mmCIF file of C-alpha atoms in Angstrom:
data_model
loop_
_atom_site.group_PDB
_atom_site.id
_atom_site.type_symbol
_atom_site.label_atom_id
_atom_site.label_comp_id
_atom_site.label_asym_id
_atom_site.label_seq_id
_atom_site.Cartn_x
_atom_site.Cartn_y
_atom_site.Cartn_z
ATOM 1 C CA UNK A 1 -29.716 9.743 -106.919
ATOM 2 C CA UNK A 2 -28.374 9.558 -103.383
ATOM 3 C CA UNK A 3 -25.522 7.240 -102.438
ATOM 4 C CA UNK A 4 -23.991 5.298 -99.561
ATOM 5 C CA UNK A 5 -20.232 4.807 -99.384
ATOM 6 C CA UNK A 6 -18.317 1.510 -99.453
ATOM 7 C CA UNK A 7 -15.119 0.935 -97.461
ATOM 8 C CA UNK A 8 -13.202 1.747 -100.647
ATOM 9 C CA UNK A 9 -14.822 5.156 -100.923
ATOM 10 C CA UNK A 10 -16.909 4.049 -103.898
ATOM 11 C CA UNK A 11 -20.508 5.187 -104.025
ATOM 12 C CA UNK A 12 -23.500 2.831 -104.194
ATOM 13 C CA UNK A 13 -26.997 4.138 -105.074
ATOM 14 C CA UNK A 14 -29.471 3.938 -102.207
ATOM 15 C CA UNK A 15 -32.141 2.595 -104.573
ATOM 16 C CA UNK A 16 -31.437 -0.145 -107.126
ATOM 17 C CA UNK A 17 -33.530 -2.218 -109.493
ATOM 18 C CA UNK A 18 -34.389 -5.741 -108.424
ATOM 19 C CA UNK A 19 -35.087 -8.378 -111.082
ATOM 20 C CA UNK A 20 -36.701 -11.283 -109.202
ATOM 21 C CA UNK A 21 -39.653 -12.531 -111.257
ATOM 22 C CA UNK A 22 -38.399 -11.131 -114.549
ATOM 23 C CA UNK A 23 -37.858 -14.090 -116.852
ATOM 24 C CA UNK A 24 -39.436 -16.630 -114.525
ATOM 25 C CA UNK A 25 -39.319 -17.805 -110.943
ATOM 26 C CA UNK A 26 -36.812 -20.616 -110.397
ATOM 27 C CA UNK A 27 -37.161 -21.816 -114.004
ATOM 28 C CA UNK A 28 -37.221 -19.867 -117.283
ATOM 29 C CA UNK A 29 -40.402 -18.213 -118.511
ATOM 30 C CA UNK A 30 -39.975 -16.620 -121.931
ATOM 31 C CA UNK A 31 -43.542 -15.363 -122.298
ATOM 32 C CA UNK A 32 -42.880 -11.825 -121.022
ATOM 33 C CA UNK A 33 -39.324 -11.258 -122.183
ATOM 34 C CA UNK A 34 -40.107 -7.987 -123.956
ATOM 35 C CA UNK A 35 -41.788 -6.594 -120.841
ATOM 36 C CA UNK A 36 -38.791 -7.597 -118.735
ATOM 37 C CA UNK A 37 -36.301 -6.037 -121.162
ATOM 38 C CA UNK A 38 -38.311 -2.820 -121.273
ATOM 39 C CA UNK A 39 -38.441 -2.749 -117.463
ATOM 40 C CA UNK A 40 -34.679 -3.143 -117.066
ATOM 41 C CA UNK A 41 -34.008 -0.614 -119.822
ATOM 42 C CA UNK A 42 -36.365 2.012 -118.421
ATOM 43 C CA UNK A 43 -34.838 1.616 -114.953
ATOM 44 C CA UNK A 44 -31.340 2.315 -116.262
ATOM 45 C CA UNK A 45 -32.546 5.234 -118.358
ATOM 46 C CA UNK A 46 -34.190 6.712 -115.254
ATOM 47 C CA UNK A 47 -30.909 6.517 -113.326
ATOM 48 C CA UNK A 48 -30.975 3.109 -111.660
ATOM 49 C CA UNK A 49 -27.333 2.168 -112.073
ATOM 50 C CA UNK A 50 -27.474 -0.662 -109.505
ATOM 51 C CA UNK A 51 -29.041 -3.759 -111.094
ATOM 52 C CA UNK A 52 -29.459 -6.849 -108.922
ATOM 53 C CA UNK A 53 -29.958 -10.366 -110.264
ATOM 54 C CA UNK A 54 -28.979 -13.987 -109.485
ATOM 55 C CA UNK A 55 -28.190 -17.258 -111.217
ATOM 56 C CA UNK A 56 -31.304 -18.746 -109.608
ATOM 57 C CA UNK A 57 -33.686 -16.135 -111.033
ATOM 58 C CA UNK A 58 -35.514 -17.654 -113.956
ATOM 59 C CA UNK A 59 -33.058 -20.551 -113.904
ATOM 60 C CA UNK A 60 -30.456 -18.137 -115.321
ATOM 61 C CA UNK A 61 -32.774 -16.530 -117.844
ATOM 62 C CA UNK A 62 -33.062 -13.334 -115.813
ATOM 63 C CA UNK A 63 -29.317 -12.837 -116.160
ATOM 64 C CA UNK A 64 -29.724 -13.262 -119.914
ATOM 65 C CA UNK A 65 -32.369 -10.530 -119.972
ATOM 66 C CA UNK A 66 -30.173 -8.188 -117.940
ATOM 67 C CA UNK A 67 -27.311 -8.937 -120.296
ATOM 68 C CA UNK A 68 -29.455 -8.134 -123.346
ATOM 69 C CA UNK A 69 -30.020 -4.636 -121.934
ATOM 70 C CA UNK A 70 -26.724 -3.648 -120.338
ATOM 71 C CA UNK A 71 -24.763 -4.224 -123.567
ATOM 72 C CA UNK A 72 -26.352 -0.981 -124.815
ATOM 73 C CA UNK A 73 -24.921 1.048 -121.922
ATOM 74 C CA UNK A 74 -21.430 1.857 -120.711
ATOM 75 C CA UNK A 75 -20.487 -1.052 -118.466
ATOM 76 C CA UNK A 76 -18.422 1.154 -116.162
ATOM 77 C CA UNK A 77 -21.498 3.272 -115.422
ATOM 78 C CA UNK A 78 -23.388 0.278 -114.017
ATOM 79 C CA UNK A 79 -23.115 -1.747 -110.818
ATOM 80 C CA UNK A 80 -24.158 -5.327 -111.549
ATOM 81 C CA UNK A 81 -24.841 -7.753 -108.697
ATOM 82 C CA UNK A 82 -25.409 -11.466 -109.052
ATOM 83 C CA UNK A 83 -25.528 -14.348 -106.572
ATOM 84 C CA UNK A 84 -24.295 -17.916 -106.463
ATOM 85 C CA UNK A 85 -27.128 -20.255 -105.540
ATOM 86 C CA UNK A 86 -26.801 -22.082 -102.240
ATOM 87 C CA UNK A 87 -26.711 -25.564 -103.770
ATOM 88 C CA UNK A 88 -23.688 -24.684 -105.943
ATOM 89 C CA UNK A 89 -21.279 -23.490 -103.299
ATOM 90 C CA UNK A 90 -18.416 -25.959 -103.267
ATOM 91 C CA UNK A 91 -15.105 -24.790 -104.679
ATOM 92 C CA UNK A 92 -15.417 -26.112 -108.222
ATOM 93 C CA UNK A 93 -19.115 -25.363 -108.611
ATOM 94 C CA UNK A 94 -18.620 -21.791 -107.427
ATOM 95 C CA UNK A 95 -15.935 -21.214 -110.072
ATOM 96 C CA UNK A 96 -18.219 -22.810 -112.662
ATOM 97 C CA UNK A 97 -21.251 -20.818 -111.523
ATOM 98 C CA UNK A 98 -19.695 -17.441 -112.095
ATOM 99 C CA UNK A 99 -18.586 -18.410 -115.599
ATOM 100 C CA UNK A 100 -22.230 -19.130 -116.385
ATOM 101 C CA UNK A 101 -23.345 -15.815 -114.887
ATOM 102 C CA UNK A 102 -20.707 -13.813 -116.754
ATOM 103 C CA UNK A 103 -21.618 -15.493 -120.044
ATOM 104 C CA UNK A 104 -25.346 -14.906 -119.584
ATOM 105 C CA UNK A 105 -24.771 -11.280 -118.572
ATOM 106 C CA UNK A 106 -22.274 -10.693 -121.369
ATOM 107 C CA UNK A 107 -19.723 -9.075 -119.069
ATOM 108 C CA UNK A 108 -16.169 -9.809 -118.029
ATOM 109 C CA UNK A 109 -16.743 -9.042 -114.349
ATOM 110 C CA UNK A 110 -19.334 -8.529 -111.616
ATOM 111 C CA UNK A 111 -19.261 -5.535 -109.330
ATOM 112 C CA UNK A 112 -20.811 -7.528 -106.481
ATOM 113 C CA UNK A 113 -21.061 -11.307 -106.144
ATOM 114 C CA UNK A 114 -23.051 -12.680 -103.234
ATOM 115 C CA UNK A 115 -23.728 -16.037 -101.635
ATOM 116 C CA UNK A 116 -27.490 -16.256 -102.141
ATOM 117 C CA UNK A 117 -28.297 -18.305 -99.046
ATOM 118 C CA UNK A 118 -26.334 -20.222 -96.412
ATOM 119 C CA UNK A 119 -25.725 -23.929 -97.026
ATOM 120 C CA UNK A 120 -24.872 -25.882 -93.896
ATOM 121 C CA UNK A 121 -23.825 -28.933 -95.921
ATOM 122 C CA UNK A 122 -20.920 -27.210 -97.696
ATOM 123 C CA UNK A 123 -18.071 -25.708 -95.647
ATOM 124 C CA UNK A 124 -18.044 -21.943 -96.022
ATOM 125 C CA UNK A 125 -14.242 -22.149 -96.251
ATOM 126 C CA UNK A 126 -14.605 -23.974 -99.559
ATOM 127 C CA UNK A 127 -16.926 -21.340 -100.975
ATOM 128 C CA UNK A 128 -14.683 -18.470 -99.967
ATOM 129 C CA UNK A 129 -11.602 -20.202 -101.348
ATOM 130 C CA UNK A 130 -13.256 -19.856 -104.737
ATOM 131 C CA UNK A 131 -14.712 -16.385 -104.111
ATOM 132 C CA UNK A 132 -11.372 -14.977 -102.988
ATOM 133 C CA UNK A 133 -9.747 -16.361 -106.136
ATOM 134 C CA UNK A 134 -12.386 -14.684 -108.256
ATOM 135 C CA UNK A 135 -11.550 -11.333 -106.695
ATOM 136 C CA UNK A 136 -7.843 -11.942 -107.285
ATOM 137 C CA UNK A 137 -8.581 -12.786 -110.935
ATOM 138 C CA UNK A 138 -10.577 -9.581 -111.430
ATOM 139 C CA UNK A 139 -13.808 -11.405 -112.225
ATOM 140 C CA UNK A 140 -15.438 -9.989 -109.091
ATOM 141 C CA UNK A 141 -14.826 -6.581 -107.590
ATOM 142 C CA UNK A 142 -16.588 -7.010 -104.228
ATOM 143 C CA UNK A 143 -18.061 -9.903 -102.237
ATOM 144 C CA UNK A 144 -21.145 -10.131 -100.086
ATOM 145 C CA UNK A 145 -23.749 -12.470 -98.671
ATOM 146 C CA UNK A 146 -27.521 -12.719 -98.612
ATOM 147 C CA UNK A 147 -29.957 -14.062 -96.007
ATOM 148 C CA UNK A 148 -27.124 -14.570 -93.493
ATOM 149 C CA UNK A 149 -27.791 -14.141 -89.786
ATOM 150 C CA UNK A 150 -25.264 -12.431 -87.531
ATOM 151 C CA UNK A 151 -23.068 -15.439 -86.737
ATOM 152 C CA UNK A 152 -23.070 -16.567 -90.364
ATOM 153 C CA UNK A 153 -22.116 -13.070 -91.526
ATOM 154 C CA UNK A 154 -19.300 -12.803 -88.979
ATOM 155 C CA UNK A 155 -17.977 -16.186 -90.152
ATOM 156 C CA UNK A 156 -18.141 -15.065 -93.763
ATOM 157 C CA UNK A 157 -16.324 -11.848 -92.947
ATOM 158 C CA UNK A 158 -13.531 -13.805 -91.274
ATOM 159 C CA UNK A 159 -13.067 -15.965 -94.375
ATOM 160 C CA UNK A 160 -13.212 -13.122 -96.890
ATOM 161 C CA UNK A 161 -9.820 -11.710 -97.905
ATOM 162 C CA UNK A 162 -11.479 -8.383 -98.714
ATOM 163 C CA UNK A 163 -14.119 -6.691 -96.570
ATOM 164 C CA UNK A 164 -17.679 -7.870 -97.173
ATOM 165 C CA UNK A 165 -19.645 -5.043 -98.725
ATOM 166 C CA UNK A 166 -23.234 -6.166 -98.073
ATOM 167 C CA UNK A 167 -25.708 -8.581 -96.575
ATOM 168 C CA UNK A 168 -28.869 -8.622 -98.708
ATOM 169 C CA UNK A 169 -31.878 -9.486 -96.555
ATOM 170 C CA UNK A 170 -35.663 -9.067 -96.364
ATOM 171 C CA UNK A 171 -36.176 -5.780 -94.527
ATOM 172 C CA UNK A 172 -39.088 -3.357 -94.594
ATOM 173 C CA UNK A 173 -41.584 -1.616 -92.318
ATOM 174 C CA UNK A 174 -43.335 -4.915 -91.504
ATOM 175 C CA UNK A 175 -40.323 -7.249 -91.596
ATOM 176 C CA UNK A 176 -37.575 -6.251 -89.158
ATOM 177 C CA UNK A 177 -36.020 -9.572 -88.158
ATOM 178 C CA UNK A 178 -32.635 -8.436 -89.391
ATOM 179 C CA UNK A 179 -32.868 -5.302 -87.291
ATOM 180 C CA UNK A 180 -33.735 -7.208 -84.111
ATOM 181 C CA UNK A 181 -31.259 -10.097 -84.630
ATOM 182 C CA UNK A 182 -28.216 -7.828 -84.614
ATOM 183 C CA UNK A 183 -27.428 -7.834 -88.350
ATOM 184 C CA UNK A 184 -28.347 -4.213 -88.995
ATOM 185 C CA UNK A 185 -26.387 -2.951 -85.993
ATOM 186 C CA UNK A 186 -23.367 -5.020 -87.016
ATOM 187 C CA UNK A 187 -23.494 -3.702 -90.558
ATOM 188 C CA UNK A 188 -23.689 -0.135 -89.340
ATOM 189 C CA UNK A 189 -20.746 -0.645 -87.002
ATOM 190 C CA UNK A 190 -18.568 -2.302 -89.644
ATOM 191 C CA UNK A 191 -19.194 -0.226 -92.768
ATOM 192 C CA UNK A 192 -21.230 -2.990 -94.410
ATOM 193 C CA UNK A 193 -24.343 -2.225 -96.415
ATOM 194 C CA UNK A 194 -27.622 -3.857 -95.477
ATOM 195 C CA UNK A 195 -29.397 -4.228 -98.801
ATOM 196 C CA UNK A 196 -33.158 -4.494 -98.268
ATOM 197 C CA UNK A 197 -35.026 -6.703 -100.699
ATOM 198 C CA UNK A 198 -38.833 -6.768 -100.736
ATOM 199 C CA UNK A 199 -38.718 -3.193 -99.385
ATOM 200 C CA UNK A 200 -42.388 -2.653 -100.122
ATOM 201 C CA UNK A 201 -43.236 -6.196 -98.934
ATOM 202 C CA UNK A 202 -44.351 -7.288 -102.380
ATOM 203 C CA UNK A 203 -46.943 -4.517 -102.451
ATOM 204 C CA UNK A 204 -48.588 -5.200 -99.088
ATOM 205 C CA UNK A 205 -47.167 -2.085 -97.471
ATOM 206 C CA UNK A 206 -49.129 0.191 -99.778
ATOM 207 C CA UNK A 207 -52.268 -1.045 -97.986
ATOM 208 C CA UNK A 208 -50.987 -0.282 -94.486
ATOM 209 C CA UNK A 209 -53.234 2.312 -92.830
ATOM 210 C CA UNK A 210 -50.398 4.180 -91.078
ATOM 211 C CA UNK A 211 -48.311 4.313 -94.257
ATOM 212 C CA UNK A 212 -51.329 5.500 -96.213
ATOM 213 C CA UNK A 213 -52.158 8.230 -93.709
ATOM 214 C CA UNK A 214 -48.600 9.592 -93.718
ATOM 215 C CA UNK A 215 -48.400 9.361 -97.514
ATOM 216 C CA UNK A 216 -51.582 11.393 -97.887
ATOM 217 C CA UNK A 217 -50.376 13.978 -95.372
ATOM 218 C CA UNK A 218 -47.056 14.366 -97.209
ATOM 219 C CA UNK A 219 -48.437 14.294 -100.728
ATOM 220 C CA UNK A 220 -46.475 11.134 -101.420
ATOM 221 C CA UNK A 221 -47.301 7.548 -102.318
ATOM 222 C CA UNK A 222 -47.212 4.689 -99.787
ATOM 223 C CA UNK A 223 -44.328 3.108 -101.710
ATOM 224 C CA UNK A 224 -42.301 6.298 -101.417
ATOM 225 C CA UNK A 225 -42.928 6.415 -97.673
ATOM 226 C CA UNK A 226 -41.834 2.778 -97.223
ATOM 227 C CA UNK A 227 -38.664 3.317 -99.243
ATOM 228 C CA UNK A 228 -37.798 6.587 -97.523
ATOM 229 C CA UNK A 229 -38.043 4.924 -94.106
ATOM 230 C CA UNK A 230 -35.387 2.440 -95.237
ATOM 231 C CA UNK A 231 -32.885 4.607 -97.076
ATOM 232 C CA UNK A 232 -32.754 7.282 -94.376
ATOM 233 C CA UNK A 233 -31.127 4.697 -92.094
ATOM 234 C CA UNK A 234 -27.321 4.543 -92.012
ATOM 235 C CA UNK A 235 -25.834 1.816 -94.252
ATOM 236 C CA UNK A 236 -29.220 0.751 -95.668
ATOM 237 C CA UNK A 237 -30.078 0.648 -99.374
ATOM 238 C CA UNK A 238 -33.173 -0.823 -101.067
ATOM 239 C CA UNK A 239 -34.034 -2.944 -104.106
ATOM 240 C CA UNK A 240 -37.614 -2.390 -105.244
ATOM 241 C CA UNK A 241 -38.725 -4.239 -108.358
ATOM 242 C CA UNK A 242 -41.166 -2.736 -110.811
ATOM 243 C CA UNK A 243 -41.912 -3.506 -114.442
ATOM 244 C CA UNK A 244 -43.507 -0.117 -115.090
ATOM 245 C CA UNK A 245 -41.522 3.055 -115.762
ATOM 246 C CA UNK A 246 -44.028 5.212 -113.886
ATOM 247 C CA UNK A 247 -43.571 3.146 -110.745
ATOM 248 C CA UNK A 248 -39.785 3.194 -111.151
ATOM 249 C CA UNK A 249 -39.946 6.979 -111.425
ATOM 250 C CA UNK A 250 -42.288 7.108 -108.452
ATOM 251 C CA UNK A 251 -39.881 5.082 -106.315
ATOM 252 C CA UNK A 252 -37.156 7.639 -106.950
ATOM 253 C CA UNK A 253 -39.433 10.219 -105.351
ATOM 254 C CA UNK A 254 -38.547 8.642 -102.005
ATOM 255 C CA UNK A 255 -35.229 10.467 -102.284
ATOM 256 C CA UNK A 256 -36.885 13.860 -101.933
ATOM 257 C CA UNK A 257 -39.120 13.303 -98.908
ATOM 258 C CA UNK A 258 -38.591 15.045 -95.585
ATOM 259 C CA UNK A 259 -40.771 13.398 -92.945
ATOM 260 C CA UNK A 260 -41.435 14.914 -89.536
ATOM 261 C CA UNK A 261 -40.169 13.311 -86.363
ATOM 262 C CA UNK A 262 -43.788 12.495 -85.504
ATOM 263 C CA UNK A 263 -44.313 10.633 -88.788
ATOM 264 C CA UNK A 264 -41.040 8.740 -88.460
ATOM 265 C CA UNK A 265 -41.993 7.738 -84.896
ATOM 266 C CA UNK A 266 -45.327 6.399 -86.160
ATOM 267 C CA UNK A 267 -43.554 4.376 -88.866
ATOM 268 C CA UNK A 268 -41.054 3.034 -86.347
ATOM 269 C CA UNK A 269 -43.938 1.592 -84.311
ATOM 270 C CA UNK A 270 -45.982 -0.041 -87.065
ATOM 271 C CA UNK A 271 -47.151 -3.550 -86.131
ATOM 272 C CA UNK A 272 -44.536 -6.050 -87.298
ATOM 273 C CA UNK A 273 -44.755 -9.463 -88.896
ATOM 274 C CA UNK A 274 -43.410 -12.379 -86.884
ATOM 275 C CA UNK A 275 -41.205 -14.036 -89.521
ATOM 276 C CA UNK A 276 -38.716 -13.031 -92.141
ATOM 277 C CA UNK A 277 -39.654 -13.649 -95.767
ATOM 278 C CA UNK A 278 -36.967 -16.332 -96.167
#
């Protein structure tokens, strides 16, 4: 595994395992629990030590599934991320939310705790009053945000007693809003990770003609090309989600690619989508 470095000197894997869709969408779905557990377990066994989830995923059930797996591994070897949902961001609800996440995950602390989405109806000061307390109490090691634009991220950074470690956003070859709106540049200038979710654009990128041509030329898969384009950038890591061990193993192959300047130039100029995913 390759790593990027936090402000503390700690290492974060450049590829983690996303869990959106495992255990349901925004409400629980128990019908594929065994598949989800096997997916999370195989990812960790393959070397994915960064596991990303959220209280919103599966209405909390996804956290339960992650918790059912990570209890069989050394907790200190894993980096567990969860997120407080944007409708539960006042002071008291934030403190209550993390207790629910910790219980479902079966852990005493989170390595990263993020604000899932901005909420303009709740003062950010109130949210960070709770988040800063959670860091002081040792229930959270590092704080971050998700789906924040540049001004929102700068405001969050000003309210955070410890440096923000990440902004988790939709970013891939087709979706570059957070590169053009200043977020990526700001992250790179301030030692903040940009964590790219939907890095393969929910599978659509594997059908892109340019990606396919370069993949064939390099003896790689389109998914590997899409991931490599992301993780080669300073301060960028990616969170693909796969339920199949062979695809998880395949994604790790992105670490070993060495694309030519010509191929990278072609990827840089792929036709973009107009809107972000969120």
